PDB file of C-alpha atoms in Angstrom:
ATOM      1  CA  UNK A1478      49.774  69.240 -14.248  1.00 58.00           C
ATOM      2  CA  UNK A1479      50.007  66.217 -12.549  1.00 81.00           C
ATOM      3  CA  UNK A1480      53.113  65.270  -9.580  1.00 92.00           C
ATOM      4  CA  UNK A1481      56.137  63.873 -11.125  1.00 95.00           C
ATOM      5  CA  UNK A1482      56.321  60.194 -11.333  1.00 96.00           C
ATOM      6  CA  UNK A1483      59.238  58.794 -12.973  1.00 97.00           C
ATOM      7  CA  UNK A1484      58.552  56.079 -15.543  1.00 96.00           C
ATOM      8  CA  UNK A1485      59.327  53.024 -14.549  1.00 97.00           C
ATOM      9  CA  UNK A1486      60.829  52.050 -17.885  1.00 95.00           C
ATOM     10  CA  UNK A1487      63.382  54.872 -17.606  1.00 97.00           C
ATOM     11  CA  UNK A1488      63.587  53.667 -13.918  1.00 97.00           C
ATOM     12  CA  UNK A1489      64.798  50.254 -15.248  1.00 95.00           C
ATOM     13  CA  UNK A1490      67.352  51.306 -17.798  1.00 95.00           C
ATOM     14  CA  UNK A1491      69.005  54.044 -15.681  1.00 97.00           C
ATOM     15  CA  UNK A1492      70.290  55.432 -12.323  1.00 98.00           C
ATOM     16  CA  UNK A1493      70.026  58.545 -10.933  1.00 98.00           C
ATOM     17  CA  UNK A1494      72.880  60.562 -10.844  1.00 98.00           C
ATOM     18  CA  UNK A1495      71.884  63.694  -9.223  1.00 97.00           C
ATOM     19  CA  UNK A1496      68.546  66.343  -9.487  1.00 97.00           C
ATOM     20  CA  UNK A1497      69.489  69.334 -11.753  1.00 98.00           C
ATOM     21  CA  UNK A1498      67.233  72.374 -11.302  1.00 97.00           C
ATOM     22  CA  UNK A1499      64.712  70.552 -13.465  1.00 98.00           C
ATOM     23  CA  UNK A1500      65.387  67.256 -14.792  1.00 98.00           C
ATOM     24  CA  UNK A1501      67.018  64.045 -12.833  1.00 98.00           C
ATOM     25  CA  UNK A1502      69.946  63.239 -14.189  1.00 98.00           C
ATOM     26  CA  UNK A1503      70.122  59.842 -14.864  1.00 98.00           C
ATOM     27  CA  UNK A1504      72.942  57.673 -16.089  1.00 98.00           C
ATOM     28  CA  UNK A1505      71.931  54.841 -18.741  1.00 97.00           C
ATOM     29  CA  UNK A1506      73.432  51.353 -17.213  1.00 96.00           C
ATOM     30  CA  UNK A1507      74.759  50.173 -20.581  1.00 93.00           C
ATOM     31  CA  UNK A1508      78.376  50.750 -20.137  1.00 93.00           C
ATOM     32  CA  UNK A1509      78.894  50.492 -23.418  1.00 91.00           C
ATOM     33  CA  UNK A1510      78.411  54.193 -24.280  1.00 94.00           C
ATOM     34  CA  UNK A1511      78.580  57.400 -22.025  1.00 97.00           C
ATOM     35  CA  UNK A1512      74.616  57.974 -21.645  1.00 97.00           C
ATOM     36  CA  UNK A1513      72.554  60.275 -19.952  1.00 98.00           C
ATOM     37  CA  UNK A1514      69.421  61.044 -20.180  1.00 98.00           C
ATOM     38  CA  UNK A1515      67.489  64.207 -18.480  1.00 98.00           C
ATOM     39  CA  UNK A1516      63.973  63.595 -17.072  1.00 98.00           C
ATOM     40  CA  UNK A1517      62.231  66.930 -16.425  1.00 98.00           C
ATOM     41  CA  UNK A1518      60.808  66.830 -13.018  1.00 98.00           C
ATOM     42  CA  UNK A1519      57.305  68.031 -14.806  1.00 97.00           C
ATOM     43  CA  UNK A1520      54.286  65.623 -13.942  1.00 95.00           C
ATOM     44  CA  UNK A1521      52.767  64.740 -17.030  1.00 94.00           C
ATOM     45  CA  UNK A1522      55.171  66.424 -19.714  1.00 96.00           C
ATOM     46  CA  UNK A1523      55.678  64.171 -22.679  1.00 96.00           C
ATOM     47  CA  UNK A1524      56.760  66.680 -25.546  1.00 96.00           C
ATOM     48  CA  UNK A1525      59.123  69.766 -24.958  1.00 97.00           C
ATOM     49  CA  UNK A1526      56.175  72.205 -25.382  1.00 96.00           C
ATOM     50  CA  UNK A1527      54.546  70.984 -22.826  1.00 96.00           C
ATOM     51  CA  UNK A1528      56.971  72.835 -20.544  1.00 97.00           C
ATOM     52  CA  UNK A1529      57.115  76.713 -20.030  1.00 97.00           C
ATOM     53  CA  UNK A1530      59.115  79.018 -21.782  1.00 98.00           C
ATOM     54  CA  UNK A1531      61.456  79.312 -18.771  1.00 98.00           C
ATOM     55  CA  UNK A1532      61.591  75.244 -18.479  1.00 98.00           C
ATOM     56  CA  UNK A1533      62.499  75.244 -21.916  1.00 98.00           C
ATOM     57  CA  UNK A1534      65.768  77.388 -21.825  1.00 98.00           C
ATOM     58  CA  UNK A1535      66.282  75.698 -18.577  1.00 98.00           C
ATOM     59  CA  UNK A1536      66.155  71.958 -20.246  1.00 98.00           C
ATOM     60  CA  UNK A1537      68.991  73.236 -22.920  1.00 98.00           C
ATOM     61  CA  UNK A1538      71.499  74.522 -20.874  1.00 98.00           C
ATOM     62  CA  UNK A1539      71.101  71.166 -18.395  1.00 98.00           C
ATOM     63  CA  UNK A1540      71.394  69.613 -22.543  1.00 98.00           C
ATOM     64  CA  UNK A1541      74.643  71.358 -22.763  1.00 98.00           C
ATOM     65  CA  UNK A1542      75.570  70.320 -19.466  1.00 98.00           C
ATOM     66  CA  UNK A1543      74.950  66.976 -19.838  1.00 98.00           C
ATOM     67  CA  UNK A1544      76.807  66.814 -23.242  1.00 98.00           C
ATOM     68  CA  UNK A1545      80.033  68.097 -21.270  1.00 97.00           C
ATOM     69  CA  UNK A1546      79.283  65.257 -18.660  1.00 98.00           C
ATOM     70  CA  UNK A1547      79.238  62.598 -21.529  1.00 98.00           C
ATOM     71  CA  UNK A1548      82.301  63.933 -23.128  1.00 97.00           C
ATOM     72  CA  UNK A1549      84.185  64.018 -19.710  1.00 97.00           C
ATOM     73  CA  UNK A1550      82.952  59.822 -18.776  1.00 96.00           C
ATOM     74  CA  UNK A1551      84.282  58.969 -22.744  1.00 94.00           C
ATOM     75  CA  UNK A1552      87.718  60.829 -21.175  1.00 94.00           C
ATOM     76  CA  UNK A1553      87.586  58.854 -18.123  1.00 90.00           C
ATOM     77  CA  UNK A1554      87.699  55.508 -19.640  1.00 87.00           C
ATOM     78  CA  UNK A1555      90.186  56.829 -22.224  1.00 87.00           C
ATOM     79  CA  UNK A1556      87.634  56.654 -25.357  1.00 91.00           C
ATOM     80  CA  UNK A1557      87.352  60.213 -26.404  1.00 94.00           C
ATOM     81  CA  UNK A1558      83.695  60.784 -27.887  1.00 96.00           C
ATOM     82  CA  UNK A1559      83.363  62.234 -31.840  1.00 96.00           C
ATOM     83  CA  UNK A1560      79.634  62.711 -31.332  1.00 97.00           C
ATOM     84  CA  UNK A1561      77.393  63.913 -28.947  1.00 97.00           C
ATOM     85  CA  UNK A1562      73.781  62.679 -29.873  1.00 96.00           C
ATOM     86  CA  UNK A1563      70.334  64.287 -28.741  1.00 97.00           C
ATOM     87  CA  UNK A1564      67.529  63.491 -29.043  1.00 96.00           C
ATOM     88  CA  UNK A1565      63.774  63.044 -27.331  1.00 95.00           C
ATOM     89  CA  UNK A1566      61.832  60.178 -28.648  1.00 90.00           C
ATOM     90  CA  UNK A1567      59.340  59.113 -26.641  1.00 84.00           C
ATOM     91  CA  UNK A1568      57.914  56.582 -29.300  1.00 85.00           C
ATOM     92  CA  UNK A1569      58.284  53.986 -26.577  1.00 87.00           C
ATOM     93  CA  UNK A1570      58.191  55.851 -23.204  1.00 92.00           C
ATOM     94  CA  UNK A1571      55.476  58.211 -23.091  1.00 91.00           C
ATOM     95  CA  UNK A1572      57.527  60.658 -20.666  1.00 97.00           C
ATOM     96  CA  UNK A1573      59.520  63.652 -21.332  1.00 98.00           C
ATOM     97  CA  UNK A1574      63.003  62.318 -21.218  1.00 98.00           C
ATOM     98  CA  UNK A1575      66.267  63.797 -23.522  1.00 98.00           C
ATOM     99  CA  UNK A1576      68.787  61.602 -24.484  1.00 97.00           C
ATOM    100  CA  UNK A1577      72.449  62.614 -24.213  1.00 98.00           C
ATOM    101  CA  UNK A1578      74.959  60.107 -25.670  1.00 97.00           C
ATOM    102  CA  UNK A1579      78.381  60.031 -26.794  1.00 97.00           C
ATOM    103  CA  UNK A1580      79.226  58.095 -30.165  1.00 96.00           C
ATOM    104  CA  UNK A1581      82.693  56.856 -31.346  1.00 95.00           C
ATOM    105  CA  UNK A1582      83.412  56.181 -34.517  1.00 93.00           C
ATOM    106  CA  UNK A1583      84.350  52.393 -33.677  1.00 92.00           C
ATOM    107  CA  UNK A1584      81.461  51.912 -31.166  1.00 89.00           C
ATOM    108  CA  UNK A1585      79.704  49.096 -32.995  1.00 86.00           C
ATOM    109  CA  UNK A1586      76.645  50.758 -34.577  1.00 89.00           C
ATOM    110  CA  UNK A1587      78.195  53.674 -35.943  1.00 90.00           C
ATOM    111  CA  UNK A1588      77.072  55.774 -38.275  1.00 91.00           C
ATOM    112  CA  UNK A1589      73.769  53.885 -37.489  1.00 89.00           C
ATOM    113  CA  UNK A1590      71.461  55.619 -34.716  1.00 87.00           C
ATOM    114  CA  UNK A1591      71.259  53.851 -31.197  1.00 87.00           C
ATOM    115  CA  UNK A1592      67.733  54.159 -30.742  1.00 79.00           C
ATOM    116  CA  UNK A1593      66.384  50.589 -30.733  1.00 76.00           C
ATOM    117  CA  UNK A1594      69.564  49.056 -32.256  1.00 76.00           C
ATOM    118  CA  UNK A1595      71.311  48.639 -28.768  1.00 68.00           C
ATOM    119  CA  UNK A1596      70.958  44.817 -28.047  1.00 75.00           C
ATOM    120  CA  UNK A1597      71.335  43.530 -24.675  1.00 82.00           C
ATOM    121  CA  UNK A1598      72.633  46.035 -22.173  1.00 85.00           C
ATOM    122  CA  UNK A1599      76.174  45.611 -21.029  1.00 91.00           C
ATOM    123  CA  UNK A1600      75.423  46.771 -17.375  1.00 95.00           C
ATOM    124  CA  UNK A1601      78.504  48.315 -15.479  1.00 96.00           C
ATOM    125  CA  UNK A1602      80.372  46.447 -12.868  1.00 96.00           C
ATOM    126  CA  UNK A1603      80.261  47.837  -9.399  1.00 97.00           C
ATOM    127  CA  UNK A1604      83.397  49.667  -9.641  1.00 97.00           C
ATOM    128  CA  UNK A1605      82.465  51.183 -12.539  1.00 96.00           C
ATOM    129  CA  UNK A1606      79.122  52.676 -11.783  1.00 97.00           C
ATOM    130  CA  UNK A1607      80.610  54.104  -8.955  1.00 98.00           C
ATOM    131  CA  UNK A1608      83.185  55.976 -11.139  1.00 97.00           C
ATOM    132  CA  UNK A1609      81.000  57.147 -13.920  1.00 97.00           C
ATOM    133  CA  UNK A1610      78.570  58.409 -10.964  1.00 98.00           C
ATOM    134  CA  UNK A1611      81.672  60.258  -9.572  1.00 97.00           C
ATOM    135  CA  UNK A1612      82.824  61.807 -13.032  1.00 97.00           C
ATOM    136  CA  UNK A1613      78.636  62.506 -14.250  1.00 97.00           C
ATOM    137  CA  UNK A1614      78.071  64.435 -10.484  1.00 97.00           C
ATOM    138  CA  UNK A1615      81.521  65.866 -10.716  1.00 96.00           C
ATOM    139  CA  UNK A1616      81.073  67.243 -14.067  1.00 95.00           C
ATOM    140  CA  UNK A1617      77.487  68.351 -13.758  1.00 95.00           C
ATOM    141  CA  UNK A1618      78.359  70.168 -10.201  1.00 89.00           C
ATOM    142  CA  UNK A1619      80.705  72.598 -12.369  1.00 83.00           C
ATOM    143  CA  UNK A1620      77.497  73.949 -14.076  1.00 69.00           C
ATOM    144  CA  UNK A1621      78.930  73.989 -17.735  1.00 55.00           C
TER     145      UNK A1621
END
């Protein structure tokens, strides 16, 4: 396969909050809901089976990592999260990439899915990128 390049569409919607043994880690700017999403660090992957067997089991427990992570920000900011959505799309960015996101019952599309139905991003201040950063690394640096 081909180096890694991260999309820049991904690039544009998210920050990096640290490299897990194979995906970034990358924390979705709109404040309004505890996002991550995990890029695989595969050049050219677009679909799960393109990765090993190995990169597969890999890519769900960094999942179940990352679903901790969401559940601790949705602490942080004292909004407890009911729902921990996955999923991989890629019907718009043609790059491997999971999305982890917490969902609260009163979070404005609910029961409705996010995908697509987000609006304009509500972008986090720079005090609070610097905390979810902090809670996401944090979090993620416990391994589970």
């Amino acid at each position: 396969m081909s180096a890694f390049v991260l999309n820049p569409a991904i690039e544009a919607v998210s920050v990096l909050a640290v490299d897990l043994a194979l995906s970034q880690a990358r924390l979705h700017r709109d404040a309004r809901f505890p996002w991550l999403m995990l890029v695989p660090r595969v050049g050219g992957a677009v679909e799960i089976d393109h990765l090993g067997a190995e990169e597969r089991l890999r890519l769900m427990d960094e999942i179940v990592r990352a679903s901790a992570a969401v559940r601790a920000l949705g602490l942080d900011v004292g909004r407890p999260v009911e729902r921990v959505n996955v999923a991989a799309l890629g019907n718009v960015t043609p790059q491997l990439h999971v999305h982890v996101l917490g969902r609260r019952f009163d979070d404005g599309l609910w029961p409705d899915p996010v995908w697509g139905r987000t609006g304009e991003i509500r972008p986090y201040d720079e005090a609070g990128l610097a905390r979810a950063l902090r809670v996401v690394r944090e979090r993620l640096a416990r391994g589970s």
